[in-house]
C-alpha cells in the first residue's frame, strides 16, 4: 500500500515498468551501432555497404539519441575520426555524466529545452553548417540523426526569426498536428531541413545513420529530412497551416518564405533517376519494432500471453483512450468477437501476426497487448502534461464509465523519457483509478479537461503511477502496454 492508503498494484506496476525499461534499453543507440558499423581495411562498413576512408572523416549529429551513437562511433573510428560536432537535448548529461568525460573528439552542444528550438540549438546548427560547408569531394561525413533533431538543428530561413519559429511549432503542436504535418512545415522554414544539409555537404560523401522516431520510418520526415531530397508540393505547408487555422495570423516573414518556391541548388547530375541524392546514403539503424519485440520477450518470460498489435498508432488521444478502454473491457469479458470488431475500426495499421496471436489467446488467462506509435493531443487547458500521461488518465476515466474496476492496467510512455514539457516519460492508468482518486479528494476528470495530467499523477499515490526515467538517450516514439489479468 502507498502511505496515503491508496491501493497499489505492485506486481502489475512493476511488470509494466520493467517491460517499458526493457523496450527502451533494447534501442540503446550505442548497441544498435555496435551491431551495424565496422572499420575494415580502410573502409567504413555500415549494414553491408562499404565507404572508403582515404583520410579521417567527420561526424555531425542532432537529436535525442545521437550522444550514444557518437560515443560508439568515436571508439570504432579511433584515428580515422577527424572531428565530431553534435547537438543534444539540454539536461541529457544528468543521466549520462560519464559520457561527456569519455568523449575525446566530439563536441556536444546542449540545446532545445522542452524540445523547442532555442538560441543554443541555433548556435549548434550554425557550427554544424560551417563544418559541413568546409568539406570537399574526397571527405566522408557521417550524419547522426534521431528524433528531436528537428528542434536541435534550427536555422530559420531569413527573414524568419527564432521566436517566430518557436511560436509556429508550439501552436501547431498544441493544436494537434502530427509529426508529418509539423515537419512538412519545418522543412520549408529551415535552411538545413528538407535536404538543406545534404546540399551544403555536396560533393562530399554523406552517410546518414538514422534512428526512426516516425510512424512508417519516412526519411524525409525524421528530424525533418536534412539529408533527404526535398520533393514536397510547396503548397502543402500552407494547406497544413490553414487546416489548423494558423495561416492568416502568421507573421509576414513566414508567409513570404512559404509563398516563395523553396530554394534548391541541386542539379540533375547530383540526383539519381529515382529522386535520391547521389552523394548521400541514408541508412536506418533502428525502429520501434526492436523495442516492442524486446518487451514481448520479457513479458513472455514472465508467463503472460503477449501480442504486438501495431507499430503505427497515430490518433487523437481522446479517441484513443476510448478505443483502449473498450478493448480492455472486451478482453476482460472474454469477447473475441468484440475484440475483432474493435480492431476493425482503428485508423492505423495493425500487425497481422499479432492480431492472429491475440484472437487465439486463452481469454481467461493473463495477457499483455503491445502498441507503439505517436498519438496527438489538442491542448485546450492550461495544465501541465504530455500525450502519454493524458492517454493513461483518459483511459482510466473511460474504463470508469464501463464500471470496470479491477485487473486492468495501461502504461503509456515516451521512449525518449520526456513526455511533453514534464520530467516524466508517461504514466500508468488502471481500472478503479478514477474512483479511488475521487475517494481521496482528487477529481481526475478536472485534471484531464485542463490537460493537467502531470499534476494529477504527481499528487495521486505520491507519484507511484508516474513513469520517471529522465532522458533515456534514445527515441523510437511511444509505447502502450495494456495488461489484463482475469485470474486475480
Ligand atoms: N499539458 C499538456 N497535456 C497533454 N499534452 C500536452 C500538454 N502540453 C503539450 N502536450 C503535447 O505534448 C506533445 C509534445 O511533447 P513531446 O514529448 O515534446 O513530443 P515529442 O517528443 O514527440 O516531440 C504534443 O503532442 C503536445 O500537444
Ligand atoms: O522526439 C521528438 O522531438 C519527436 O519525435 C520529433 O522529432 P523530429 O521532428 O526530430 O523527428
mmCIF file with all atom_site columns, N, CA, C and O in Angstrom, residues 48-72:
data_model
loop_
_atom_site.group_PDB
_atom_site.id
_atom_site.type_symbol
_atom_site.label_atom_id
_atom_site.label_alt_id
_atom_site.label_comp_id
_atom_site.label_asym_id
_atom_site.label_entity_id
_atom_site.label_seq_id
_atom_site.pdbx_PDB_ins_code
_atom_site.Cartn_x
_atom_site.Cartn_y
_atom_site.Cartn_z
_atom_site.occupancy
_atom_site.B_iso_or_equiv
_atom_site.pdbx_formal_charge
_atom_site.auth_seq_id
_atom_site.auth_comp_id
_atom_site.auth_asym_id
_atom_site.auth_atom_id
_atom_site.pdbx_PDB_model_num
ATOM 1   N N  . UNK A 1 48 ? 26.357 -3.693 -44.356 1.00 0.00 ? 48 UNK A N  1
ATOM 2   C CA . UNK A 1 48 ? 26.604 -4.339 -45.645 1.00 0.00 ? 48 UNK A CA 1
ATOM 3   C C  . UNK A 1 48 ? 27.094 -3.403 -46.742 1.00 0.00 ? 48 UNK A C  1
ATOM 4   O O  . UNK A 1 48 ? 27.362 -3.849 -47.859 1.00 0.00 ? 48 UNK A O  1
ATOM 5   N N  . UNK A 1 49 ? 27.231 -2.113 -46.485 1.00 0.00 ? 49 UNK A N  1
ATOM 6   C CA . UNK A 1 49 ? 27.767 -1.205 -47.511 1.00 0.00 ? 49 UNK A CA 1
ATOM 7   C C  . UNK A 1 49 ? 29.139 -0.712 -47.079 1.00 0.00 ? 49 UNK A C  1
ATOM 8   O O  . UNK A 1 49 ? 29.394 -0.539 -45.890 1.00 0.00 ? 49 UNK A O  1
ATOM 9   N N  . UNK A 1 50 ? 30.025 -0.489 -48.076 1.00 0.00 ? 50 UNK A N  1
ATOM 10  C CA . UNK A 1 50 ? 31.397 -0.075 -47.771 1.00 0.00 ? 50 UNK A CA 1
ATOM 11  C C  . UNK A 1 50 ? 31.676 1.336  -48.250 1.00 0.00 ? 50 UNK A C  1
ATOM 12  O O  . UNK A 1 50 ? 31.379 1.675  -49.386 1.00 0.00 ? 50 UNK A O  1
ATOM 13  N N  . UNK A 1 51 ? 32.299 2.137  -47.366 1.00 0.00 ? 51 UNK A N  1
ATOM 14  C CA . UNK A 1 51 ? 32.651 3.500  -47.755 1.00 0.00 ? 51 UNK A CA 1
ATOM 15  C C  . UNK A 1 51 ? 34.148 3.688  -47.525 1.00 0.00 ? 51 UNK A C  1
ATOM 16  O O  . UNK A 1 51 ? 34.625 3.536  -46.391 1.00 0.00 ? 51 UNK A O  1
ATOM 17  N N  . UNK A 1 52 ? 34.914 3.987  -48.608 1.00 0.00 ? 52 UNK A N  1
ATOM 18  C CA . UNK A 1 52 ? 36.364 4.145  -48.455 1.00 0.00 ? 52 UNK A CA 1
ATOM 19  C C  . UNK A 1 52 ? 36.699 5.322  -47.548 1.00 0.00 ? 52 UNK A C  1
ATOM 20  O O  . UNK A 1 52 ? 36.037 6.360  -47.609 1.00 0.00 ? 52 UNK A O  1
ATOM 21  N N  . UNK A 1 53 ? 37.727 5.112  -46.721 1.00 0.00 ? 53 UNK A N  1
ATOM 22  C CA . UNK A 1 53 ? 38.177 6.183  -45.810 1.00 0.00 ? 53 UNK A CA 1
ATOM 23  C C  . UNK A 1 53 ? 39.618 6.526  -46.166 1.00 0.00 ? 53 UNK A C  1
ATOM 24  O O  . UNK A 1 53 ? 40.542 5.991  -45.553 1.00 0.00 ? 53 UNK A O  1
ATOM 25  N N  . UNK A 1 54 ? 39.797 7.391  -47.167 1.00 0.00 ? 54 UNK A N  1
ATOM 26  C CA . UNK A 1 54 ? 41.174 7.697  -47.574 1.00 0.00 ? 54 UNK A CA 1
ATOM 27  C C  . UNK A 1 54 ? 41.837 8.633  -46.572 1.00 0.00 ? 54 UNK A C  1
ATOM 28  O O  . UNK A 1 54 ? 43.045 8.772  -46.520 1.00 0.00 ? 54 UNK A O  1
ATOM 29  N N  . UNK A 1 55 ? 41.041 9.307  -45.752 1.00 0.00 ? 55 UNK A N  1
ATOM 30  C CA . UNK A 1 55 ? 41.566 10.179 -44.693 1.00 0.00 ? 55 UNK A CA 1
ATOM 31  C C  . UNK A 1 55 ? 40.533 10.246 -43.568 1.00 0.00 ? 55 UNK A C  1
ATOM 32  O O  . UNK A 1 55 ? 39.382 9.822  -43.769 1.00 0.00 ? 55 UNK A O  1
ATOM 33  N N  . UNK A 1 56 ? 40.913 10.747 -42.396 1.00 0.00 ? 56 UNK A N  1
ATOM 34  C CA . UNK A 1 56 ? 39.962 10.770 -41.279 1.00 0.00 ? 56 UNK A CA 1
ATOM 35  C C  . UNK A 1 56 ? 38.663 11.490 -41.648 1.00 0.00 ? 56 UNK A C  1
ATOM 36  O O  . UNK A 1 56 ? 38.669 12.477 -42.391 1.00 0.00 ? 56 UNK A O  1
ATOM 37  N N  . UNK A 1 57 ? 37.568 10.979 -41.131 1.00 0.00 ? 57 UNK A N  1
ATOM 38  C CA . UNK A 1 57 ? 36.261 11.507 -41.522 1.00 0.00 ? 57 UNK A CA 1
ATOM 39  C C  . UNK A 1 57 ? 35.691 12.447 -40.455 1.00 0.00 ? 57 UNK A C  1
ATOM 40  O O  . UNK A 1 57 ? 36.306 12.670 -39.408 1.00 0.00 ? 57 UNK A O  1
ATOM 41  N N  . UNK A 1 58 ? 34.521 12.957 -40.722 1.00 0.00 ? 58 UNK A N  1
ATOM 42  C CA . UNK A 1 58 ? 33.844 13.922 -39.842 1.00 0.00 ? 58 UNK A CA 1
ATOM 43  C C  . UNK A 1 58 ? 32.474 13.372 -39.441 1.00 0.00 ? 58 UNK A C  1
ATOM 44  O O  . UNK A 1 58 ? 31.856 12.629 -40.203 1.00 0.00 ? 58 UNK A O  1
ATOM 45  N N  . UNK A 1 59 ? 32.039 13.799 -38.250 1.00 0.00 ? 59 UNK A N  1
ATOM 46  C CA . UNK A 1 59 ? 30.688 13.437 -37.802 1.00 0.00 ? 59 UNK A CA 1
ATOM 47  C C  . UNK A 1 59 ? 29.953 14.714 -37.415 1.00 0.00 ? 59 UNK A C  1
ATOM 48  O O  . UNK A 1 59 ? 30.516 15.580 -36.738 1.00 0.00 ? 59 UNK A O  1
ATOM 49  N N  . UNK A 1 60 ? 28.694 14.825 -37.844 1.00 0.00 ? 60 UNK A N  1
ATOM 50  C CA . UNK A 1 60 ? 27.803 15.795 -37.209 1.00 0.00 ? 60 UNK A CA 1
ATOM 51  C C  . UNK A 1 60 ? 26.552 15.025 -36.786 1.00 0.00 ? 60 UNK A C  1
ATOM 52  O O  . UNK A 1 60 ? 26.267 13.950 -37.323 1.00 0.00 ? 60 UNK A O  1
ATOM 53  N N  . UNK A 1 61 ? 25.836 15.552 -35.800 1.00 0.00 ? 61 UNK A N  1
ATOM 54  C CA . UNK A 1 61 ? 24.634 14.830 -35.351 1.00 0.00 ? 61 UNK A CA 1
ATOM 55  C C  . UNK A 1 61 ? 23.708 15.755 -34.584 1.00 0.00 ? 61 UNK A C  1
ATOM 56  O O  . UNK A 1 61 ? 24.132 16.796 -34.075 1.00 0.00 ? 61 UNK A O  1
ATOM 57  N N  . UNK A 1 62 ? 22.440 15.360 -34.520 1.00 0.00 ? 62 UNK A N  1
ATOM 58  C CA . UNK A 1 62 ? 21.442 16.172 -33.803 1.00 0.00 ? 62 UNK A CA 1
ATOM 59  C C  . UNK A 1 62 ? 20.280 15.258 -33.462 1.00 0.00 ? 62 UNK A C  1
ATOM 60  O O  . UNK A 1 62 ? 19.823 14.475 -34.286 1.00 0.00 ? 62 UNK A O  1
ATOM 61  N N  . UNK A 1 63 ? 19.856 15.330 -32.182 1.00 0.00 ? 63 UNK A N  1
ATOM 62  C CA . UNK A 1 63 ? 18.711 14.508 -31.778 1.00 0.00 ? 63 UNK A CA 1
ATOM 63  C C  . UNK A 1 63 ? 18.916 13.927 -30.393 1.00 0.00 ? 63 UNK A C  1
ATOM 64  O O  . UNK A 1 63 ? 19.976 14.055 -29.781 1.00 0.00 ? 63 UNK A O  1
ATOM 65  N N  . UNK A 1 64 ? 17.840 13.273 -29.915 1.00 0.00 ? 64 UNK A N  1
ATOM 66  C CA . UNK A 1 64 ? 17.846 12.753 -28.548 1.00 0.00 ? 64 UNK A CA 1
ATOM 67  C C  . UNK A 1 64 ? 18.709 11.514 -28.406 1.00 0.00 ? 64 UNK A C  1
ATOM 68  O O  . UNK A 1 64 ? 19.039 11.107 -27.299 1.00 0.00 ? 64 UNK A O  1
ATOM 69  N N  . UNK A 1 65 ? 19.053 10.873 -29.534 1.00 0.00 ? 65 UNK A N  1
ATOM 70  C CA . UNK A 1 65 ? 19.778 9.596  -29.455 1.00 0.00 ? 65 UNK A CA 1
ATOM 71  C C  . UNK A 1 65 ? 21.202 9.677  -29.983 1.00 0.00 ? 65 UNK A C  1
ATOM 72  O O  . UNK A 1 65 ? 21.886 8.653  -30.053 1.00 0.00 ? 65 UNK A O  1
ATOM 73  N N  . UNK A 1 66 ? 21.665 10.883 -30.341 1.00 0.00 ? 66 UNK A N  1
ATOM 74  C CA . UNK A 1 66 ? 22.950 10.910 -31.045 1.00 0.00 ? 66 UNK A CA 1
ATOM 75  C C  . UNK A 1 66 ? 24.166 10.893 -30.117 1.00 0.00 ? 66 UNK A C  1
ATOM 76  O O  . UNK A 1 66 ? 25.282 10.624 -30.568 1.00 0.00 ? 66 UNK A O  1
ATOM 77  N N  . UNK A 1 67 ? 23.944 11.127 -28.820 1.00 0.00 ? 67 UNK A N  1
ATOM 78  C CA . UNK A 1 67 ? 25.081 11.115 -27.902 1.00 0.00 ? 67 UNK A CA 1
ATOM 79  C C  . UNK A 1 67 ? 25.708 9.708  -27.868 1.00 0.00 ? 67 UNK A C  1
ATOM 80  O O  . UNK A 1 67 ? 26.916 9.540  -28.042 1.00 0.00 ? 67 UNK A O  1
ATOM 81  N N  . UNK A 1 68 ? 24.863 8.725  -27.665 1.00 0.00 ? 68 UNK A N  1
ATOM 82  C CA . UNK A 1 68 ? 25.352 7.337  -27.626 1.00 0.00 ? 68 UNK A CA 1
ATOM 83  C C  . UNK A 1 68 ? 25.911 6.891  -28.964 1.00 0.00 ? 68 UNK A C  1
ATOM 84  O O  . UNK A 1 68 ? 26.890 6.140  -29.024 1.00 0.00 ? 68 UNK A O  1
ATOM 85  N N  . UNK A 1 69 ? 25.312 7.372  -30.041 1.00 0.00 ? 69 UNK A N  1
ATOM 86  C CA . UNK A 1 69 ? 25.821 6.999  -31.375 1.00 0.00 ? 69 UNK A CA 1
ATOM 87  C C  . UNK A 1 69 ? 27.226 7.565  -31.558 1.00 0.00 ? 69 UNK A C  1
ATOM 88  O O  . UNK A 1 69 ? 28.133 6.895  -32.038 1.00 0.00 ? 69 UNK A O  1
ATOM 89  N N  . UNK A 1 70 ? 27.414 8.845  -31.163 1.00 0.00 ? 70 UNK A N  1
ATOM 90  C CA . UNK A 1 70 ? 28.716 9.490  -31.336 1.00 0.00 ? 70 UNK A CA 1
ATOM 91  C C  . UNK A 1 70 ? 29.773 8.787  -30.488 1.00 0.00 ? 70 UNK A C  1
ATOM 92  O O  . UNK A 1 70 ? 30.904 8.556  -30.927 1.00 0.00 ? 70 UNK A O  1
ATOM 93  N N  . UNK A 1 71 ? 29.379 8.422  -29.280 1.00 0.00 ? 71 UNK A N  1
ATOM 94  C CA . UNK A 1 71 ? 30.320 7.752  -28.379 1.00 0.00 ? 71 UNK A CA 1
ATOM 95  C C  . UNK A 1 71 ? 30.802 6.444  -29.013 1.00 0.00 ? 71 UNK A C  1
ATOM 96  O O  . UNK A 1 71 ? 31.998 6.146  -29.045 1.00 0.00 ? 71 UNK A O  1
ATOM 97  N N  . UNK A 1 72 ? 29.864 5.678  -29.534 1.00 0.00 ? 72 UNK A N  1
ATOM 98  C CA . UNK A 1 72 ? 30.222 4.391  -30.129 1.00 0.00 ? 72 UNK A CA 1
ATOM 99  C C  . UNK A 1 72 ? 31.101 4.592  -31.367 1.00 0.00 ? 72 UNK A C  1
ATOM 100 O O  . UNK A 1 72 ? 32.102 3.901  -31.553 1.00 0.00 ? 72 UNK A O  1
#
